[in-house]
Amino acid sequence: MSSTAAPANGAQTPPKSPTQKSPARSPTRPAPNADTEETPLLAAAREEGRDEHEEAALLEPSQDKSKRTKSWWFWRILWTVLAALVLAVFIKGWIDAKDVDFDLKGALKRALGGGLSGAAAMVLQVILLMWIRTIMNYQYRHGSSLTTATKTLYAEGGIPRFYQGAGWALIQGPVSRFGDTAANAGILALLQSNGYLSQLPSLIQTIFASVCAAAFRMILTPIDTFKTTMQAQGSRGTALLRKRVKENGIGSLWWGAFATAAATFVGHYPWFATYNFLSENIEEPPKHPLIVWLARLAFIGFCASVISDSVSNSLRVIKTYRQVNDTQVSYTEAARLVILQDGILGLFGRGLKTRIIANGLQGILFSILWKLFLDLWEKSTS
């Protein structure tokens, strides 16, 4: 019986051990107050006033990696093919042209003049129009009407709230505009030195400038991230970025870089294509009376801005959402969350009215100031 008792004792020991270890297993299950991967998202949702659709979407499992991989490859193949086509046309032009008269000094001089003029114009634009761009970026991230966004921002910190991130804007705005205008002026001057490429329509020539501008904007993504996050998230933006860099590394400052490049290309090309096309086809009047000369520039700038904004707005919504979000989301996930919250019209129309107002004013200002500064540069260097 003793031999039977021994197993009985041994059999009693295992049942106790699960009951003793069961509390140890409980931490593996998320306790009500325990932090999980979803907790920061939910906390941010409550802090930022996300609606139930967005909160539910954040709780859903992440998208299948194979789908993301296909999307990843699709966009990279698309951009590679586009770059290859542009490069092929460029190389063919230099091979086939018999009267190549490449003036590197002239092209660089033209690019520098266009870039500095654009940067100077952008400084004035940032000072005068920073407030409305803050409203626009807030709408891009959170989705609301112009009136609601304005009231919310004012309640958060009064007039200074509209100028949060102004320091970064004064760096990013002029530098990025320098790249945009230098690319447009320099590339066009370069193409004019080639008999084959100079015969291309201005709409085709502008593609080369837009590709250069898009690549330049990718380099400046971290500065744009600081500025946009301060505008969209307010005083908590700096802490949010510190936390994000600590958890995801310095590369997280480049979140949204590809969308930035795409939005830059899709925004830059229509703007400068429209600007160059109208400048060629609307005869420039004499500068006296000045009002007629300025009215032509204002009209060209406004038309260029409206066309550019209507085409590129959805990309900028996705870029801003991904760029200023607490946690990393893919481009497709960012688009899905926006659609769940505001519908398909929200993706294409979120902040569009504000953007047309902001960029309409900016386009008028920029078109006039850039031309004035460029004329001054050419007179002083001729």
Short mmCIF file of C-alpha atoms in Angstrom, two decimals:
data_model
loop_
_atom_site.label_atom_id
_atom_site.label_comp_id
_atom_site.label_asym_id
_atom_site.label_seq_id
_atom_site.Cartn_x
_atom_site.Cartn_y
_atom_site.Cartn_z
CA MET A 1 0.00 0.00 0.00
CA SER A 2 2.95 2.19 0.64
CA SER A 3 3.87 1.89 -3.00
CA THR A 4 0.34 2.91 -3.87
CA ALA A 5 0.44 5.80 -1.47
CA ALA A 6 3.61 7.15 -2.94
CA PRO A 7 2.09 7.60 -6.36
CA ALA A 8 -0.96 9.07 -4.72
CA ASN A 9 1.19 11.64 -3.06
CA GLY A 10 3.02 12.19 -6.29
CA ALA A 11 -0.27 12.57 -8.08
CA GLN A 12 -1.39 15.20 -5.64
CA THR A 13 1.67 17.36 -6.23
CA PRO A 14 1.11 18.14 -9.96
CA PRO A 15 -2.44 19.45 -9.43
CA LYS A 16 -1.10 21.92 -6.89
CA SER A 17 1.59 23.21 -9.15
CA PRO A 18 -0.82 24.49 -11.83
CA THR A 19 -2.89 26.21 -9.18
CA GLN A 20 0.25 27.80 -7.81
CA LYS A 21 1.53 28.80 -11.24
CA SER A 22 -1.77 30.08 -12.53
CA PRO A 23 -1.19 33.57 -11.10
CA ALA A 24 2.15 33.60 -12.88
CA ARG A 25 0.38 33.04 -16.19
CA SER A 26 -2.03 35.91 -15.70
CA PRO A 27 0.52 38.64 -16.54
CA THR A 28 0.75 37.18 -20.01
CA ARG A 29 -2.86 38.18 -20.50
CA PRO A 30 -3.42 41.91 -20.70
CA ALA A 31 -4.76 43.12 -17.38
CA PRO A 32 -7.32 45.90 -17.43
CA ASN A 33 -4.69 48.54 -16.67
CA ALA A 34 -1.72 46.81 -18.29
CA ASP A 35 0.01 48.49 -21.21
CA THR A 36 -0.22 46.63 -24.49
CA GLU A 37 0.55 47.56 -28.07
CA GLU A 38 -3.01 48.85 -28.39
CA THR A 39 -2.96 50.96 -25.22
CA PRO A 40 -0.96 53.93 -26.62
CA LEU A 41 -3.22 53.98 -29.66
CA LEU A 42 -6.36 54.02 -27.54
CA ALA A 43 -4.92 56.65 -25.22
CA ALA A 44 -4.07 58.82 -28.19
CA ALA A 45 -7.54 58.21 -29.56
CA ARG A 46 -9.16 59.49 -26.40
CA GLU A 47 -6.78 62.43 -26.16
CA GLU A 48 -7.26 63.48 -29.77
CA GLY A 49 -11.01 62.87 -29.91
CA ARG A 50 -11.00 60.13 -32.50
CA ASP A 51 -14.41 58.79 -33.38
CA GLU A 52 -15.55 55.19 -32.87
CA HIS A 53 -14.78 54.22 -36.49
CA GLU A 54 -11.15 55.23 -36.22
CA GLU A 55 -10.75 53.64 -32.79
CA ALA A 56 -12.26 50.38 -34.03
CA ALA A 57 -9.98 50.42 -37.05
CA LEU A 58 -6.93 50.79 -34.83
CA LEU A 59 -8.01 47.70 -32.87
CA GLU A 60 -8.25 45.59 -36.01
CA PRO A 61 -5.35 43.29 -36.83
CA SER A 62 -2.75 44.83 -39.08
CA GLN A 63 -3.05 44.17 -42.77
CA ASP A 64 -1.60 41.06 -44.31
CA LYS A 65 2.11 41.54 -44.91
CA SER A 66 1.85 40.05 -48.40
CA LYS A 67 -0.59 42.82 -49.35
CA ARG A 68 1.74 45.45 -47.98
CA THR A 69 4.63 43.84 -49.82
CA LYS A 70 2.72 43.96 -53.11
CA SER A 71 1.88 47.62 -52.54
CA TRP A 72 5.49 48.31 -51.58
CA TRP A 73 6.77 46.73 -54.78
CA PHE A 74 4.09 48.37 -56.94
CA TRP A 75 4.99 51.92 -55.95
CA ARG A 76 8.74 51.36 -56.20
CA ILE A 77 8.43 49.73 -59.60
CA LEU A 78 6.20 52.60 -60.76
CA TRP A 79 8.66 55.26 -59.63
CA THR A 80 11.60 53.31 -61.06
CA VAL A 81 9.91 53.01 -64.46
CA LEU A 82 9.01 56.71 -64.42
CA ALA A 83 12.59 57.69 -63.51
CA ALA A 84 13.96 55.38 -66.22
CA LEU A 85 11.68 56.91 -68.86
CA VAL A 86 12.63 60.46 -67.90
CA LEU A 87 16.32 59.52 -67.90
CA ALA A 88 15.99 57.77 -71.28
CA VAL A 89 14.41 60.85 -72.89
CA PHE A 90 17.12 63.04 -71.36
CA ILE A 91 19.96 60.80 -72.60
CA LYS A 92 18.40 60.45 -76.06
CA GLY A 93 18.21 64.22 -76.31
CA TRP A 94 21.90 64.64 -75.63
CA ILE A 95 22.84 61.85 -78.05
CA ASP A 96 20.64 63.01 -80.94
CA ALA A 97 21.25 66.74 -80.59
CA LYS A 98 23.84 68.13 -83.00
CA ASP A 99 23.97 71.66 -81.61
CA VAL A 100 24.61 71.08 -77.92
CA ASP A 101 25.73 74.33 -76.37
CA PHE A 102 25.69 73.50 -72.69
CA ASP A 103 26.27 76.57 -70.54
CA LEU A 104 26.82 75.12 -67.04
CA LYS A 105 27.66 78.51 -65.59
CA GLY A 106 24.52 80.07 -67.05
CA ALA A 107 22.31 77.20 -65.86
CA LEU A 108 23.74 77.34 -62.33
CA LYS A 109 23.41 81.12 -62.28
CA ARG A 110 19.80 80.87 -63.39
CA ALA A 111 19.11 78.13 -60.82
CA LEU A 112 20.72 80.16 -58.03
CA GLY A 113 18.77 83.27 -58.97
CA GLY A 114 15.49 81.36 -59.15
CA GLY A 115 16.21 79.55 -55.89
CA LEU A 116 17.18 82.63 -53.88
CA SER A 117 14.21 84.57 -55.26
CA GLY A 118 11.87 81.72 -54.32
CA ALA A 119 13.37 81.43 -50.82
CA ALA A 120 13.00 85.17 -50.20
CA ALA A 121 9.38 85.08 -51.37
CA MET A 122 8.72 82.08 -49.13
CA VAL A 123 9.99 83.87 -45.99
CA LEU A 124 7.33 86.54 -46.47
CA GLN A 125 4.70 83.89 -47.17
CA VAL A 126 5.48 81.99 -43.95
CA ILE A 127 5.21 85.18 -41.89
CA LEU A 128 1.94 86.25 -43.52
CA LEU A 129 0.16 82.90 -44.04
CA MET A 130 1.45 80.55 -41.31
CA TRP A 131 -1.85 80.72 -39.43
CA ILE A 132 -4.00 79.35 -42.24
CA ARG A 133 -1.53 76.55 -43.03
CA THR A 134 -1.71 75.47 -39.38
CA ILE A 135 -5.50 75.18 -39.74
CA MET A 136 -5.01 73.19 -42.94
CA ASN A 137 -2.55 70.70 -41.39
CA TYR A 138 -4.82 70.28 -38.37
CA GLN A 139 -7.69 69.42 -40.72
CA TYR A 140 -5.50 66.98 -42.63
CA ARG A 141 -4.75 65.03 -39.46
CA HIS A 142 -7.99 65.28 -37.49
CA GLY A 143 -10.66 66.06 -40.08
CA SER A 144 -13.06 68.90 -39.30
CA SER A 145 -14.56 71.98 -40.90
CA LEU A 146 -12.62 75.21 -41.29
CA THR A 147 -14.68 76.90 -38.55
CA THR A 148 -14.38 73.98 -36.10
CA ALA A 149 -10.64 73.64 -36.65
CA THR A 150 -10.11 77.37 -36.12
CA LYS A 151 -12.13 77.39 -32.88
CA THR A 152 -10.37 74.27 -31.58
CA LEU A 153 -6.91 75.66 -32.27
CA TYR A 154 -7.77 78.99 -30.67
CA ALA A 155 -9.11 77.21 -27.57
CA GLU A 156 -5.84 75.25 -27.30
CA GLY A 157 -3.61 78.28 -27.05
CA GLY A 158 -5.00 81.45 -28.56
CA ILE A 159 -3.20 83.23 -31.41
CA PRO A 160 0.25 81.67 -30.60
CA ARG A 161 -1.23 78.20 -31.28
CA PHE A 162 -1.56 79.11 -34.96
CA TYR A 163 2.19 79.81 -35.10
CA GLN A 164 3.47 76.68 -33.35
CA GLY A 165 6.25 75.27 -35.51
CA ALA A 166 6.97 78.69 -37.04
CA GLY A 167 10.71 78.27 -36.42
CA TRP A 168 10.77 75.02 -38.38
CA ALA A 169 8.55 76.56 -41.07
CA LEU A 170 11.02 79.43 -41.53
CA ILE A 171 13.72 76.80 -42.19
CA GLN A 172 11.73 74.28 -44.20
CA GLY A 173 9.66 76.72 -46.27
CA PRO A 174 12.43 78.83 -47.83
CA VAL A 175 14.83 75.87 -48.24
CA SER A 176 12.21 73.67 -49.93
CA ARG A 177 11.04 76.56 -52.09
CA PHE A 178 14.68 77.20 -53.02
CA GLY A 179 14.82 73.61 -54.28
CA ASP A 180 11.52 73.92 -56.16
CA THR A 181 12.36 77.15 -57.93
CA ALA A 182 16.03 76.32 -58.48
CA ALA A 183 14.99 73.04 -60.10
CA ASN A 184 12.45 74.79 -62.33
CA ALA A 185 14.74 77.64 -63.40
CA GLY A 186 17.93 75.55 -63.62
CA ILE A 187 16.49 72.55 -65.44
CA LEU A 188 14.65 74.74 -67.95
CA ALA A 189 17.87 76.68 -68.61
CA LEU A 190 19.71 73.36 -69.04
CA LEU A 191 17.11 72.07 -71.51
CA GLN A 192 17.22 75.29 -73.52
CA SER A 193 20.92 74.67 -74.20
CA ASN A 194 20.03 71.49 -76.12
CA GLY A 195 18.54 71.72 -79.60
CA TYR A 196 16.50 68.52 -79.21
CA LEU A 197 15.23 68.98 -75.66
CA SER A 198 14.50 72.68 -76.14
CA GLN A 199 11.85 71.71 -78.70
CA LEU A 200 9.89 69.69 -76.13
CA PRO A 201 6.63 71.30 -74.94
CA SER A 202 6.90 73.18 -71.66
CA LEU A 203 4.56 70.61 -70.05
CA ILE A 204 7.13 67.88 -70.80
CA GLN A 205 10.14 69.98 -69.79
CA THR A 206 8.58 70.67 -66.41
CA ILE A 207 8.62 66.91 -65.60
CA PHE A 208 12.42 67.03 -65.28
CA ALA A 209 12.21 69.91 -62.82
CA SER A 210 9.49 68.19 -60.80
CA VAL A 211 11.53 64.98 -60.41
CA CYS A 212 14.49 66.99 -59.07
CA ALA A 213 12.24 68.93 -56.69
CA ALA A 214 10.64 65.71 -55.38
CA ALA A 215 14.04 64.16 -54.65
CA PHE A 216 15.16 67.33 -52.85
CA ARG A 217 12.03 67.34 -50.67
CA MET A 218 12.76 63.79 -49.46
CA ILE A 219 16.02 65.05 -47.95
CA LEU A 220 14.11 67.74 -46.04
CA THR A 221 11.47 65.35 -44.63
CA PRO A 222 12.70 65.54 -40.96
CA ILE A 223 12.36 69.34 -40.93
CA ASP A 224 8.90 69.05 -42.44
CA THR A 225 8.04 66.39 -39.83
CA PHE A 226 8.93 68.72 -36.94
CA LYS A 227 6.97 71.60 -38.46
CA THR A 228 3.87 69.59 -39.39
CA THR A 229 3.76 67.72 -36.06
CA MET A 230 3.89 70.99 -34.11
CA GLN A 231 1.07 72.37 -36.26
CA ALA A 232 -1.15 69.28 -36.06
CA GLN A 233 -0.43 68.08 -32.50
CA GLY A 234 0.33 71.36 -30.72
CA SER A 235 2.47 71.50 -27.58
CA ARG A 236 2.57 67.70 -27.27
CA GLY A 237 4.27 67.44 -30.67
CA THR A 238 7.85 67.68 -29.36
CA ALA A 239 7.29 65.00 -26.71
CA LEU A 240 5.55 62.80 -29.28
CA LEU A 241 8.53 63.01 -31.65
CA ARG A 242 11.04 62.31 -28.85
CA LYS A 243 9.05 59.22 -27.87
CA ARG A 244 8.79 58.11 -31.47
CA VAL A 245 12.52 58.47 -32.13
CA LYS A 246 13.31 56.61 -28.91
CA GLU A 247 11.04 53.69 -29.86
CA ASN A 248 11.57 53.55 -33.63
CA GLY A 249 14.93 55.20 -34.21
CA ILE A 250 15.99 58.30 -36.11
CA GLY A 251 14.53 56.84 -39.31
CA SER A 252 11.04 57.55 -37.99
CA LEU A 253 11.63 61.21 -38.85
CA TRP A 254 11.47 60.09 -42.49
CA TRP A 255 8.02 58.53 -42.10
CA GLY A 256 6.02 59.89 -45.00
CA ALA A 257 9.11 60.62 -47.14
CA PHE A 258 7.81 58.72 -50.17
CA ALA A 259 4.40 60.35 -49.84
CA THR A 260 6.22 63.69 -49.51
CA ALA A 261 8.09 63.01 -52.76
CA ALA A 262 4.90 61.87 -54.50
CA ALA A 263 2.91 64.84 -53.19
CA THR A 264 5.74 67.19 -54.18
CA PHE A 265 5.86 65.79 -57.71
CA VAL A 266 2.07 65.75 -58.06
CA GLY A 267 1.88 69.27 -56.58
CA HIS A 268 5.02 70.75 -58.17
CA TYR A 269 4.36 69.53 -61.69
CA PRO A 270 0.80 70.91 -62.10
CA TRP A 271 1.82 74.19 -60.44
CA PHE A 272 4.89 74.90 -62.56
CA ALA A 273 3.42 73.29 -65.69
CA THR A 274 0.42 75.63 -65.40
CA TYR A 275 2.67 78.57 -64.49
CA ASN A 276 5.06 77.97 -67.41
CA PHE A 277 2.22 77.29 -69.86
CA LEU A 278 0.23 80.41 -68.94
CA SER A 279 3.39 82.53 -68.82
CA GLU A 280 4.16 81.51 -72.39
CA ASN A 281 0.62 81.95 -73.71
CA ILE A 282 -0.53 85.09 -71.86
CA GLU A 283 1.50 87.94 -73.26
CA GLU A 284 3.30 89.94 -70.60
CA PRO A 285 2.02 93.54 -70.58
CA PRO A 286 4.28 96.54 -69.95
CA LYS A 287 5.03 97.28 -66.30
CA HIS A 288 3.27 100.61 -66.59
CA PRO A 289 0.55 100.60 -65.43
CA LEU A 290 1.86 98.26 -62.75
CA ILE A 291 -1.59 97.01 -61.71
CA VAL A 292 -2.12 95.22 -65.06
CA TRP A 293 1.31 93.55 -64.88
CA LEU A 294 0.65 92.40 -61.29
CA ALA A 295 -2.88 91.21 -62.16
CA ARG A 296 -1.48 88.87 -64.84
CA LEU A 297 0.99 87.36 -62.36
CA ALA A 298 -1.71 87.03 -59.69
CA PHE A 299 -4.05 85.27 -62.13
CA ILE A 300 -1.35 82.84 -63.25
CA GLY A 301 -0.35 82.08 -59.66
CA PHE A 302 -3.92 81.51 -58.51
CA CYS A 303 -4.76 79.18 -61.42
CA ALA A 304 -1.57 77.19 -60.83
CA SER A 305 -2.38 76.78 -57.13
CA VAL A 306 -5.99 75.66 -57.64
CA ILE A 307 -5.00 73.00 -60.20
CA SER A 308 -2.06 71.78 -58.10
CA ASP A 309 -4.09 71.55 -54.88
CA SER A 310 -6.99 69.69 -56.46
CA VAL A 311 -4.64 67.05 -57.88
CA SER A 312 -2.34 66.49 -54.89
CA ASN A 313 -4.64 66.93 -51.88
CA SER A 314 -5.29 63.23 -51.17
CA LEU A 315 -1.56 62.46 -51.10
CA ARG A 316 -0.96 65.30 -48.67
CA VAL A 317 -3.73 64.04 -46.38
CA ILE A 318 -2.10 60.59 -46.26
CA LYS A 319 1.38 62.08 -45.83
CA THR A 320 0.30 64.29 -42.95
CA TYR A 321 -1.64 61.51 -41.20
CA ARG A 322 1.33 59.13 -41.33
CA GLN A 323 3.89 61.81 -40.57
CA VAL A 324 2.37 63.13 -37.34
CA ASN A 325 0.81 59.91 -36.00
CA ASP A 326 1.93 58.60 -32.61
CA THR A 327 2.69 55.14 -34.00
CA GLN A 328 3.80 53.92 -37.38
CA VAL A 329 1.06 53.23 -39.90
CA SER A 330 1.47 52.27 -43.54
CA TYR A 331 0.27 54.51 -46.35
CA THR A 332 -2.61 52.17 -47.13
CA GLU A 333 -3.56 51.97 -43.45
CA ALA A 334 -3.51 55.77 -43.16
CA ALA A 335 -5.78 56.05 -46.19
CA ARG A 336 -8.11 53.40 -44.75
CA LEU A 337 -8.40 55.21 -41.41
CA VAL A 338 -9.20 58.51 -43.12
CA ILE A 339 -11.86 56.82 -45.28
CA LEU A 340 -13.39 55.10 -42.23
CA GLN A 341 -13.62 58.41 -40.42
CA ASP A 342 -14.69 60.78 -43.21
CA GLY A 343 -15.51 58.57 -46.18
CA ILE A 344 -13.90 58.64 -49.62
CA LEU A 345 -14.67 62.35 -49.95
CA GLY A 346 -12.65 62.93 -46.80
CA LEU A 347 -9.57 61.43 -48.45
CA PHE A 348 -9.80 63.75 -51.44
CA GLY A 349 -11.50 66.74 -49.83
CA ARG A 350 -10.22 66.93 -46.24
CA GLY A 351 -8.84 70.45 -45.81
CA LEU A 352 -9.15 71.14 -49.55
CA LYS A 353 -11.21 74.32 -49.13
CA THR A 354 -8.67 75.67 -46.65
CA ARG A 355 -5.80 74.60 -48.90
CA ILE A 356 -7.28 76.36 -51.93
CA ILE A 357 -7.71 79.54 -49.87
CA ALA A 358 -4.22 79.25 -48.36
CA ASN A 359 -2.43 78.30 -51.56
CA GLY A 360 -4.52 80.66 -53.65
CA LEU A 361 -3.26 83.55 -51.53
CA GLN A 362 0.19 81.98 -51.44
CA GLY A 363 0.22 81.46 -55.20
CA ILE A 364 -0.72 85.09 -55.83
CA LEU A 365 1.93 86.31 -53.39
CA PHE A 366 4.60 83.91 -54.62
CA SER A 367 4.02 84.56 -58.31
CA ILE A 368 4.39 88.32 -57.79
CA LEU A 369 7.26 88.24 -55.28
CA TRP A 370 9.25 85.57 -57.10
CA LYS A 371 9.06 87.47 -60.39
CA LEU A 372 10.01 90.75 -58.71
CA PHE A 373 12.99 89.21 -56.88
CA LEU A 374 14.07 87.30 -60.00
CA ASP A 375 14.01 90.48 -62.09
CA LEU A 376 16.11 92.24 -59.43
CA TRP A 377 18.60 89.33 -59.45
CA GLU A 378 18.92 89.34 -63.24
CA LYS A 379 19.43 93.10 -63.33
CA SER A 380 22.11 92.97 -60.65
CA THR A 381 23.99 90.06 -62.27
CA SER A 382 23.60 90.96 -65.95
#
